[in-house]
Amino acid sequence: MEIIPGLGVNTVSIGDRRSQVEERLGPPYHGPGGQRAVYTTTPMLVITYAADETVELVEIHYSGEGGPAEVHYDGVQLTHRFLDDVVADLHALGYTSTPSDIGHDFHAGFSVWSMHSLWARDLDPEADEDDERAVSEAVSVAPYAYFVEG
């Protein structure tokens, strides 16, 4: 799934009404009517709605299947890779970011992050048991200000 920085993905955009999202994706399997709703897509989408029922944040989680089933942007696989590698690849393409407590917020309008629910051995069976490299587990898409002012 390809992200559109600052906007979302091709099926869900910042500012879409909940009814539009559910028309396209069907009802959420978790969180119907709540501020956060989880949809059964591959990869999984978690949508945060504002009080007026419009999309304010689009989260896309890793699928674990690799390749096209993961989140991408500008030729870079963003999820289910080592976070430092993802950030290095994006910086090499000229995208700038600021570090956060869980990842990196990119000025283009997205964030890559890890909650450390995966570990290095999930990607590299040869990794030492004490390997602390973070695995990029998800991407959040919204205007940059959402991440730094929120």
GROMACS .gro file of C-alpha atoms in nm:
model
  150
    1MET     CA    1   0.000   0.000   0.000
    2GLU     CA    2   0.144   0.337  -0.103
    3ILE     CA    3   0.103   0.639   0.123
    4ILE     CA    4   0.022   0.990   0.007
    5PRO     CA    5   0.214   1.212   0.253
    6GLY     CA    6  -0.003   1.455   0.446
    7LEU     CA    7  -0.319   1.302   0.295
    8GLY     CA    8  -0.349   0.927   0.364
    9VAL     CA    9  -0.376   0.640   0.116
   10ASN     CA   10  -0.580   0.602  -0.201
   11THR     CA   11  -0.883   0.462  -0.013
   12VAL     CA   12  -0.882   0.701   0.288
   13SER     CA   13  -0.782   1.068   0.304
   14ILE     CA   14  -0.752   1.324   0.579
   15GLY     CA   15  -1.086   1.507   0.591
   16ASP     CA   16  -1.298   1.219   0.456
   17ARG     CA   17  -1.622   1.168   0.645
   18ARG     CA   18  -1.663   0.841   0.839
   19SER     CA   19  -1.960   0.747   0.617
   20GLN     CA   20  -1.739   0.779   0.307
   21VAL     CA   21  -1.469   0.560   0.461
   22GLU     CA   22  -1.717   0.293   0.565
   23GLU     CA   23  -1.878   0.303   0.222
   24ARG     CA   24  -1.539   0.215   0.070
   25LEU     CA   25  -1.401  -0.020   0.337
   26GLY     CA   26  -1.709  -0.155   0.512
   27PRO     CA   27  -1.769  -0.125   0.885
   28PRO     CA   28  -1.468  -0.147   1.115
   29TYR     CA   29  -1.411  -0.475   1.293
   30HIS     CA   30  -1.299  -0.290   1.605
   31GLY     CA   31  -1.408   0.048   1.738
   32PRO     CA   32  -1.728   0.120   1.542
   33GLY     CA   33  -1.847   0.472   1.620
   34GLY     CA   34  -1.540   0.546   1.833
   35GLN     CA   35  -1.260   0.793   1.781
   36ARG     CA   36  -1.032   0.512   1.654
   37ALA     CA   37  -1.155   0.242   1.419
   38VAL     CA   38  -0.970  -0.063   1.286
   39TYR     CA   39  -1.047  -0.188   0.935
   40THR     CA   40  -0.974  -0.533   0.792
   41THR     CA   41  -0.751  -0.432   0.504
   42THR     CA   42  -0.409  -0.564   0.407
   43PRO     CA   43  -0.216  -0.404   0.554
   44MET     CA   44  -0.446  -0.308   0.841
   45LEU     CA   45  -0.575   0.050   0.860
   46VAL     CA   46  -0.644   0.228   1.188
   47ILE     CA   47  -0.832   0.551   1.136
   48THR     CA   48  -0.860   0.828   1.395
   49TYR     CA   49  -1.168   1.046   1.359
   50ALA     CA   50  -1.208   1.402   1.482
   51ALA     CA   51  -1.516   1.511   1.679
   52ASP     CA   52  -1.687   1.610   1.351
   53GLU     CA   53  -1.653   1.250   1.220
   54THR     CA   54  -1.380   1.335   0.967
   55VAL     CA   55  -1.051   1.151   0.930
   56GLU     CA   56  -0.765   1.324   1.114
   57LEU     CA   57  -0.504   1.045   1.107
   58VAL     CA   58  -0.447   0.737   0.891
   59GLU     CA   59  -0.231   0.460   1.042
   60ILE     CA   60  -0.114   0.167   0.833
   61HIS     CA   61   0.033  -0.130   1.019
   62TYR     CA   62   0.281  -0.389   0.895
   63SER     CA   63   0.136  -0.702   0.739
   64GLY     CA   64   0.436  -0.927   0.801
   65GLU     CA   65   0.400  -1.061   0.448
   66GLY     CA   66   0.669  -0.838   0.298
   67GLY     CA   67   0.684  -0.687  -0.049
   68PRO     CA   68   0.369  -0.524  -0.185
   69ALA     CA   69   0.168  -0.620   0.126
   70GLU     CA   70   0.373  -0.370   0.328
   71VAL     CA   71   0.355   0.010   0.335
   72HIS     CA   72   0.562   0.196   0.073
   73TYR     CA   73   0.652   0.547  -0.034
   74ASP     CA   74   0.870   0.662  -0.323
   75GLY     CA   75   1.012   0.314  -0.379
   76VAL     CA   76   1.095   0.258  -0.010
   77GLN     CA   77   0.933  -0.018   0.194
   78LEU     CA   78   0.837   0.158   0.518
   79THR     CA   79   0.711  -0.127   0.736
   80HIS     CA   80   0.852  -0.463   0.845
   81ARG     CA   81   1.211  -0.340   0.808
   82PHE     CA   82   1.462  -0.206   1.056
   83LEU     CA   83   1.353   0.147   1.145
   84ASP     CA   84   1.704   0.292   1.109
   85ASP     CA   85   1.728   0.148   0.755
   86VAL     CA   86   1.392   0.299   0.658
   87VAL     CA   87   1.494   0.641   0.792
   88ALA     CA   88   1.834   0.623   0.619
   89ASP     CA   89   1.672   0.533   0.284
   90LEU     CA   90   1.425   0.821   0.311
   91HIS     CA   91   1.696   1.069   0.415
   92ALA     CA   92   1.907   0.955   0.117
   93LEU     CA   93   1.613   1.048  -0.108
   94GLY     CA   94   1.610   1.397   0.046
   95TYR     CA   95   1.319   1.361   0.288
   96THR     CA   96   1.380   1.533   0.620
   97SER     CA   97   1.249   1.435   0.961
   98THR     CA   98   1.261   1.499   1.330
   99PRO     CA   99   1.303   1.214   1.579
  100SER     CA  100   1.017   1.130   1.813
  101ASP     CA  101   1.008   0.903   2.116
  102ILE     CA  102   0.889   0.611   1.897
  103GLY     CA  103   1.031   0.688   1.550
  104HIS     CA  104   1.066   0.973   1.303
  105ASP     CA  105   0.819   1.240   1.191
  106PHE     CA  106   0.879   1.340   0.830
  107HIS     CA  107   0.816   1.697   0.719
  108ALA     CA  108   0.639   1.562   0.408
  109GLY     CA  109   0.350   1.451   0.631
  110PHE     CA  110   0.401   1.105   0.775
  111SER     CA  111   0.566   0.924   1.063
  112VAL     CA  112   0.739   0.585   1.078
  113TRP     CA  113   0.745   0.422   1.419
  114SER     CA  114   0.790   0.120   1.641
  115MET     CA  115   0.626   0.018   1.967
  116HIS     CA  116   0.882  -0.265   1.997
  117SER     CA  117   0.623  -0.539   1.959
  118LEU     CA  118   0.855  -0.694   1.698
  119TRP     CA  119   1.222  -0.766   1.759
  120ALA     CA  120   1.528  -0.802   1.540
  121ARG     CA  121   1.489  -1.180   1.507
  122ASP     CA  122   1.150  -1.126   1.340
  123LEU     CA  123   1.347  -0.988   1.045
  124ASP     CA  124   1.687  -1.149   1.087
  125PRO     CA  125   1.693  -1.503   1.233
  126GLU     CA  126   2.071  -1.461   1.278
  127ALA     CA  127   2.025  -1.156   1.504
  128ASP     CA  128   2.160  -1.183   1.856
  129GLU     CA  129   1.897  -1.225   2.124
  130ASP     CA  130   2.003  -0.889   2.273
  131ASP     CA  131   1.978  -0.702   1.939
  132GLU     CA  132   1.782  -0.386   2.018
  133ARG     CA  133   1.729  -0.260   1.662
  134ALA     CA  134   1.374  -0.128   1.628
  135VAL     CA  135   1.150  -0.273   1.358
  136SER     CA  136   0.924  -0.026   1.174
  137GLU     CA  137   0.578  -0.150   1.262
  138ALA     CA  138   0.354   0.123   1.127
  139VAL     CA  139   0.323   0.449   0.940
  140SER     CA  140   0.097   0.736   1.043
  141VAL     CA  141  -0.010   0.986   0.778
  142ALA     CA  142  -0.127   1.341   0.852
  143PRO     CA  143   0.010   1.690   0.799
  144TYR     CA  144   0.346   1.732   0.978
  145ALA     CA  145   0.191   1.977   1.227
  146TYR     CA  146  -0.030   1.693   1.360
  147PHE     CA  147   0.279   1.510   1.486
  148VAL     CA  148   0.466   1.802   1.638
  149GLU     CA  149   0.177   2.009   1.773
  150GLY     CA  150  -0.044   1.722   1.890
   0.00000   0.00000   0.00000
